[in-house]
Each structure stands twice: as C-alpha cells, then as structure tokens.
Short mmCIF file of C-alpha atoms in Angstrom, two decimals:
data_model
loop_
_atom_site.label_atom_id
_atom_site.label_comp_id
_atom_site.label_asym_id
_atom_site.label_seq_id
_atom_site.Cartn_x
_atom_site.Cartn_y
_atom_site.Cartn_z
CA MET A 400 -17.94 -4.57 -3.31
CA ASN A 401 -20.59 -1.84 -3.17
CA LEU A 402 -19.64 1.27 -1.16
CA LEU A 403 -22.45 0.79 1.37
CA SER A 404 -21.20 -2.75 2.00
CA LYS A 405 -17.76 -1.32 2.65
CA TYR A 406 -19.18 1.11 5.20
CA ILE A 407 -20.93 -1.73 7.04
CA VAL A 408 -17.73 -3.80 7.06
CA THR A 409 -15.28 -1.03 7.96
CA LEU A 410 -17.44 0.41 10.74
CA THR A 411 -17.91 -3.08 12.18
CA HIS A 412 -14.15 -3.66 12.09
CA LEU A 413 -13.48 -0.29 13.72
CA TYR A 414 -16.16 -0.40 16.46
CA GLY A 415 -16.75 -4.13 16.95
CA VAL A 416 -20.47 -3.38 17.13
CA VAL A 417 -22.34 -0.56 15.40
CA HIS A 418 -26.03 0.33 15.21
CA LYS A 419 -27.59 0.54 11.75
CA ASP A 420 -28.57 4.17 12.50
CA VAL A 421 -24.89 5.03 13.02
CA VAL A 422 -23.94 3.40 9.72
CA ALA A 423 -26.54 5.51 7.92
CA GLU A 424 -25.47 8.66 9.76
CA ILE A 425 -21.76 8.29 8.94
CA TYR A 426 -22.48 7.23 5.37
CA ASN A 427 -24.67 10.30 4.87
CA GLU A 428 -22.03 12.60 6.38
CA GLN A 429 -19.38 11.35 3.97
CA LYS A 430 -21.52 10.95 0.83
CA ASP A 431 -23.74 13.31 -1.14
CA GLU A 432 -26.59 10.79 -1.40
CA GLN A 433 -28.74 10.16 1.67
CA ILE A 434 -29.99 6.79 2.93
CA THR A 435 -32.14 5.63 5.83
CA SER A 436 -31.22 3.05 8.45
CA GLN A 437 -33.95 0.79 7.03
CA GLU A 438 -32.24 0.96 3.64
CA VAL A 439 -28.97 -0.01 5.32
CA GLU A 440 -30.66 -3.04 6.88
CA ASP A 441 -32.36 -4.00 3.61
CA PHE A 442 -29.08 -3.72 1.76
CA PHE A 443 -27.35 -5.98 4.29
CA ASP A 444 -30.08 -8.60 3.91
CA ALA A 445 -29.63 -8.49 0.14
CA SER A 446 -25.82 -8.77 0.38
CA VAL A 447 -25.49 -10.89 3.50
CA GLN A 448 -23.15 -13.57 2.11
CA GLU A 449 -20.71 -11.04 0.69
CA ILE A 450 -20.62 -8.96 3.88
CA GLU A 451 -20.33 -11.93 6.25
CA LYS A 452 -17.16 -13.00 4.44
CA HIS A 453 -15.63 -9.98 6.17
CA PHE A 454 -16.69 -11.11 9.68
CA ALA A 455 -19.60 -8.65 9.94
CA TYR A 456 -22.98 -10.08 11.04
CA LYS A 457 -26.38 -8.62 11.88
CA GLU A 458 -27.74 -9.05 15.39
CA GLY A 459 -31.03 -7.19 15.83
CA ASN A 460 -30.37 -3.55 14.94
CA TYR A 461 -26.61 -3.96 15.20
CA PHE A 462 -23.81 -5.06 12.92
CA VAL A 463 -21.41 -7.11 15.03
CA HIS A 464 -17.92 -8.49 14.50
CA GLU A 465 -17.70 -12.26 14.51
CA THR A 466 -15.28 -12.28 17.46
CA ILE A 467 -17.85 -10.62 19.73
CA LEU A 468 -20.54 -13.12 18.74
CA VAL A 469 -18.26 -16.12 19.23
CA TYR A 470 -17.55 -15.05 22.80
CA ASP A 471 -21.13 -13.92 23.48
CA ASP A 472 -19.73 -10.51 24.38
CA LEU A 473 -22.26 -8.18 22.72
CA ASP A 474 -24.02 -6.92 25.85
CA GLU A 475 -20.72 -6.34 27.67
CA THR A 476 -19.23 -4.46 24.73
CA LEU A 477 -22.30 -2.23 24.42
CA SER A 478 -22.20 -1.61 28.18
CA LYS A 479 -18.55 -0.53 28.02
CA GLN A 480 -19.25 1.73 25.01
CA ALA A 481 -22.17 3.48 26.68
CA GLY A 482 -21.72 7.22 27.22
CA LYS A 483 -18.49 7.48 25.25
CA PRO A 484 -18.05 9.67 22.17
CA ARG A 485 -17.48 7.94 18.84
CA TYR A 486 -14.26 8.24 16.86
CA ILE A 487 -15.14 8.91 13.22
CA PRO A 488 -12.18 8.92 10.82
CA GLU A 489 -12.12 10.54 7.42
CA LYS A 490 -13.35 8.30 4.60
CA ASP A 491 -9.86 7.43 3.32
CA GLU A 492 -8.77 6.30 6.79
CA LEU A 493 -12.03 4.44 7.38
CA MET A 494 -11.72 2.46 4.17
CA LYS A 495 -8.36 1.06 5.34
CA TYR A 496 -10.37 -1.07 7.76
CA MET A 497 -11.52 -3.20 4.83
CA ASP A 498 -8.23 -5.00 5.48
CA GLN A 499 -9.05 -7.24 8.43
CA PHE A 500 -5.48 -6.83 9.71
CA TYR A 501 -5.28 -3.05 9.48
CA PHE A 502 -4.70 -1.10 12.68
CA TYR A 503 -3.75 2.46 13.55
CA LYS A 504 0.00 2.68 14.15
CA SER A 505 0.39 5.36 16.78
CA GLU A 506 3.62 7.11 17.74
CA ALA A 507 3.67 4.83 20.79
CA TYR A 508 3.61 1.80 18.50
CA LYS A 509 6.42 3.20 16.37
CA LYS A 510 8.56 3.93 19.43
CA LEU A 511 8.09 0.38 20.74
CA TYR A 512 8.93 -1.03 17.32
CA ASP A 513 12.09 1.09 16.97
CA HIS A 514 13.26 0.14 20.47
CA VAL A 515 12.60 -3.59 20.05
CA LEU A 516 14.29 -3.56 16.65
CA LYS A 517 17.41 -1.85 17.96
CA TYR A 518 17.89 -3.54 21.32
CA HIS A 519 16.04 -6.87 21.45
CA VAL A 520 15.89 -8.67 18.09
CA ASP A 521 19.32 -7.94 16.60
CA GLY A 522 17.86 -5.63 13.93
CA ASN A 523 15.50 -8.30 12.56
CA GLU A 524 12.60 -6.25 11.16
CA GLU A 525 10.28 -9.24 10.76
CA ARG A 526 10.73 -10.28 14.40
CA ALA A 527 10.27 -6.69 15.61
CA GLU A 528 7.06 -6.43 13.59
CA ALA A 529 5.80 -9.74 14.97
CA VAL A 530 6.50 -8.69 18.55
CA CYS A 531 4.82 -5.29 18.24
CA GLU A 532 1.82 -6.52 16.25
CA ASP A 533 1.17 -9.24 18.82
CA ALA A 534 1.45 -6.71 21.66
CA GLU A 535 -0.98 -4.43 19.82
CA GLY A 536 -3.36 -7.32 19.22
CA MET A 537 -3.36 -8.38 22.87
CA ILE A 538 -4.14 -4.82 23.96
CA GLU A 539 -6.98 -4.62 21.43
CA VAL A 540 -8.72 -7.49 23.19
CA ASN A 541 -8.16 -5.95 26.65
CA ALA A 542 -5.39 -8.28 27.78
CA SER A 543 -3.80 -7.31 31.06
CA PHE A 544 -0.40 -5.63 31.16
CA GLY A 545 1.12 -8.80 32.61
CA THR A 546 -0.33 -10.89 29.78
CA VAL A 547 1.16 -8.55 27.18
CA MET A 548 4.59 -8.76 28.81
CA SER A 549 4.31 -12.55 28.98
CA THR A 550 3.56 -12.55 25.25
CA LEU A 551 6.82 -10.69 24.62
CA ASP A 552 8.66 -13.28 26.72
CA ASN A 553 7.04 -16.11 24.75
CA LEU A 554 8.14 -14.47 21.51
CA GLY A 555 11.75 -14.62 22.68
CA VAL A 556 12.30 -10.95 23.51
CA GLU A 557 15.41 -10.98 25.67
CA PHE A 558 16.29 -8.54 28.45
CA ASN A 559 19.86 -8.37 29.68
CA ASN A 560 18.95 -6.55 32.86
CA LYS A 561 16.11 -4.98 34.84
CA LYS A 562 16.73 -1.58 33.27
CA GLN A 563 16.05 -2.96 29.80
CA ARG A 564 12.85 -4.67 30.93
CA ASP A 565 11.63 -1.55 32.73
CA LYS A 566 12.17 0.49 29.55
CA VAL A 567 10.02 -1.91 27.52
CA LYS A 568 7.41 -1.91 30.28
CA ARG A 569 7.11 1.88 29.97
CA LEU A 570 6.78 1.64 26.20
CA VAL A 571 4.09 -1.06 26.46
CA ARG A 572 2.13 0.99 29.01
CA LYS A 573 2.30 3.94 26.62
CA LEU A 574 1.07 1.71 23.81
CA GLN A 575 -1.87 0.59 25.98
CA ASP A 576 -3.05 4.19 26.05
CA ASN A 577 -2.80 4.58 22.27
CA VAL A 578 -4.58 1.57 20.77
CA ARG A 579 -8.00 2.04 19.18
CA LEU A 580 -10.46 -0.07 21.17
CA TRP A 581 -13.92 -1.44 20.42
CA THR A 582 -14.96 -0.64 23.99
CA ASN A 583 -13.99 3.01 23.36
CA LYS A 584 -16.02 3.29 20.15
CA GLY A 585 -12.77 3.45 18.22
CA HIS A 586 -11.01 5.98 20.43
CA THR A 587 -7.76 5.30 22.23
CA ASN A 588 -7.62 5.57 26.01
CA GLN A 589 -5.46 8.68 25.65
CA GLU A 590 -7.93 10.35 23.29
CA LEU A 591 -10.76 9.76 25.77
CA LYS A 592 -8.67 11.14 28.62
CA ASP A 593 -7.90 14.23 26.54
CA LEU A 594 -11.64 14.65 25.93
CA GLY A 595 -12.38 14.33 29.64
CA TYR A 596 -13.96 10.89 29.51
CA SER A 597 -13.12 7.76 31.46
CA ALA A 598 -11.01 5.38 29.40
CA ALA A 599 -11.71 1.67 29.16
CA GLY A 600 -9.95 -0.36 31.80
CA ASN A 601 -7.78 -3.30 30.89
CA ALA A 602 -8.96 -6.79 31.80
CA SER A 603 -7.58 -8.22 35.02
CA ALA A 604 -5.23 -11.19 34.75
CA GLY A 605 -8.04 -13.52 35.75
CA ASN A 606 -10.53 -12.33 33.16
CA GLN A 607 -11.10 -14.16 29.90
CA VAL A 608 -9.24 -12.60 26.99
CA LEU A 609 -10.89 -12.75 23.59
CA THR A 610 -8.94 -14.63 20.97
CA LYS A 611 -8.81 -12.75 17.69
CA LYS A 612 -9.12 -14.37 14.29
CA LEU A 613 -5.99 -15.78 12.71
CA GLY A 614 -3.24 -13.17 13.03
CA ARG A 615 -0.67 -12.10 10.48
CA ASN A 616 2.12 -13.77 12.41
CA ASP A 617 0.29 -16.95 13.38
CA PRO A 618 1.16 -20.27 11.68
CA CYS A 619 -0.81 -20.54 8.45
CA HIS A 620 -3.99 -22.63 8.56
CA CYS A 621 -2.79 -24.67 5.55
CA GLY A 622 -0.18 -26.45 7.67
CA SER A 623 2.82 -25.21 5.70
CA GLY A 624 4.60 -24.05 8.86
CA LYS A 625 4.96 -20.55 7.40
CA LYS A 626 3.50 -17.42 8.94
CA TYR A 627 0.02 -16.63 7.66
CA LYS A 628 1.14 -13.32 6.09
CA LYS A 629 3.88 -15.15 4.18
CA CYS A 630 1.59 -17.89 2.95
CA CYS A 631 -2.18 -17.86 2.36
CA MET A 632 -3.13 -14.38 3.62
CA ASP A 633 -3.19 -12.69 0.20
CA LYS A 634 -5.14 -15.57 -1.30
CA ASP A 635 -7.70 -15.49 1.52
CA GLN A 636 -8.13 -11.72 1.25
CA LYS A 637 -8.70 -11.94 -2.50
CA MET A 638 -11.27 -14.69 -1.95
CA ASN A 639 -13.08 -12.66 0.71
CA ALA A 640 -13.11 -9.61 -1.58
CA ARG A 641 -15.01 -11.39 -4.33
#
C-alpha cells in the first residue's frame, strides 16, 4: 500500500474522523515531500477500494471510520472533538494503527492485566488478555463504568470478596483515564487533564454504546467456534492488505 494511503488509514483509525487538511498537514510534517489537501482527496478517489478495505471512508472533507458511519455518529463525534488539541504520534507509532486491532497499552492497562492474571484467571494469559482487551474496547466506545464491570462479570472474572472487586474497580477507573479516544482526537482523558483541557465524559448507562467491528476475542465469523485471533484474523488482514 502506498504511504499516503497508510496515512489516511492510520489517522482514521486513530481519530475516528479526520479532515483531509489534517492528513496533509501531518503527512507534510513527517515527510520531506509536500502535498496539498486536494491531492490527498484525489489520491483517495483513485485508491478508494484499497483504502475502504481498512474501514476508512470519505464523507465530504473528512475521512471517517466505518463504525462512526454505521451508527450515524459523525456530527456527535466532531462536536465532542471540538476545541481539543490533537495527539500526533511519531511516524513509527502512527503506522502501528494499520493493524485494525492495535491499541496503545498504557501502564494502567498493564497493571490491570497483571492483577487479573495473578488473582482472577488462575494465571491463564489468554483469559487475562481477553478480559483486558474487552475492557479496553468497551472504554474506547465510551461505555459506562458499570457496563465495563458487567463485561468482566460476563467473561467469568471471579471476586472472592468486596475488597477484590473494589481493587479491580480502581484499576478499571484508572484505565478509563488512559485509553486513547476518538472523541479526544487521540488523547487519553489523563493527557487532556494534564494539558488543562476537559476530558471526554463516559456515556451514561442509558446511552447507546457503539459496537466495534469483530474483536480479536470474538467468535470467528467462519463458524469454527474458535476466537477470531486464533482462526481467520491473519487471513483477513492479509486479504485487506492486498
């Protein structure tokens, strides 16, 4: 895939929605050659099928992730992004977002993983990973704290007493502050607080929660009964990369 295509895809994955001017600006900052936003748009039109395989679509002057379009959430996302600074990673970090399942693993994530692994899943690394990735994914789509905790319950995380549950609650709340969010233009809530900005609020329990595309730990779409990451994920990624 051409480098400009990768910038369109990765920035869409990172921000959820990104203006063509921003794509050109970040591309120009990280490359010696200079392009215009019109050239970015023209390039997308010429490579539309290849780029759309990676869930990035054009809507007016914006490149938008498929999830936002499916839930007709573009205006709300733009409204929540308004006035916030943009997180711009170095090129090497940015390019990791070509993987549709990549996410930033903060220290808060690692602490939750270590705790769940040690105390709640009998040292089963695969189960600990599934629990923490699902918690991360729910936070990414602005699920309420109660919904995230219910997800842990549904995944079979066991608590022997209130003290154990309260400990995990604290770790999950910490994770909520350290997940990169579309509504924060890629920043975490904690990063925005440190910069003096208002962080994005979490959705109330009654609000609709976006459903992400097929997750790593979801049952595979082929019907094998295996987890997606253990079955067709590699094949699908290779197909999308063509």
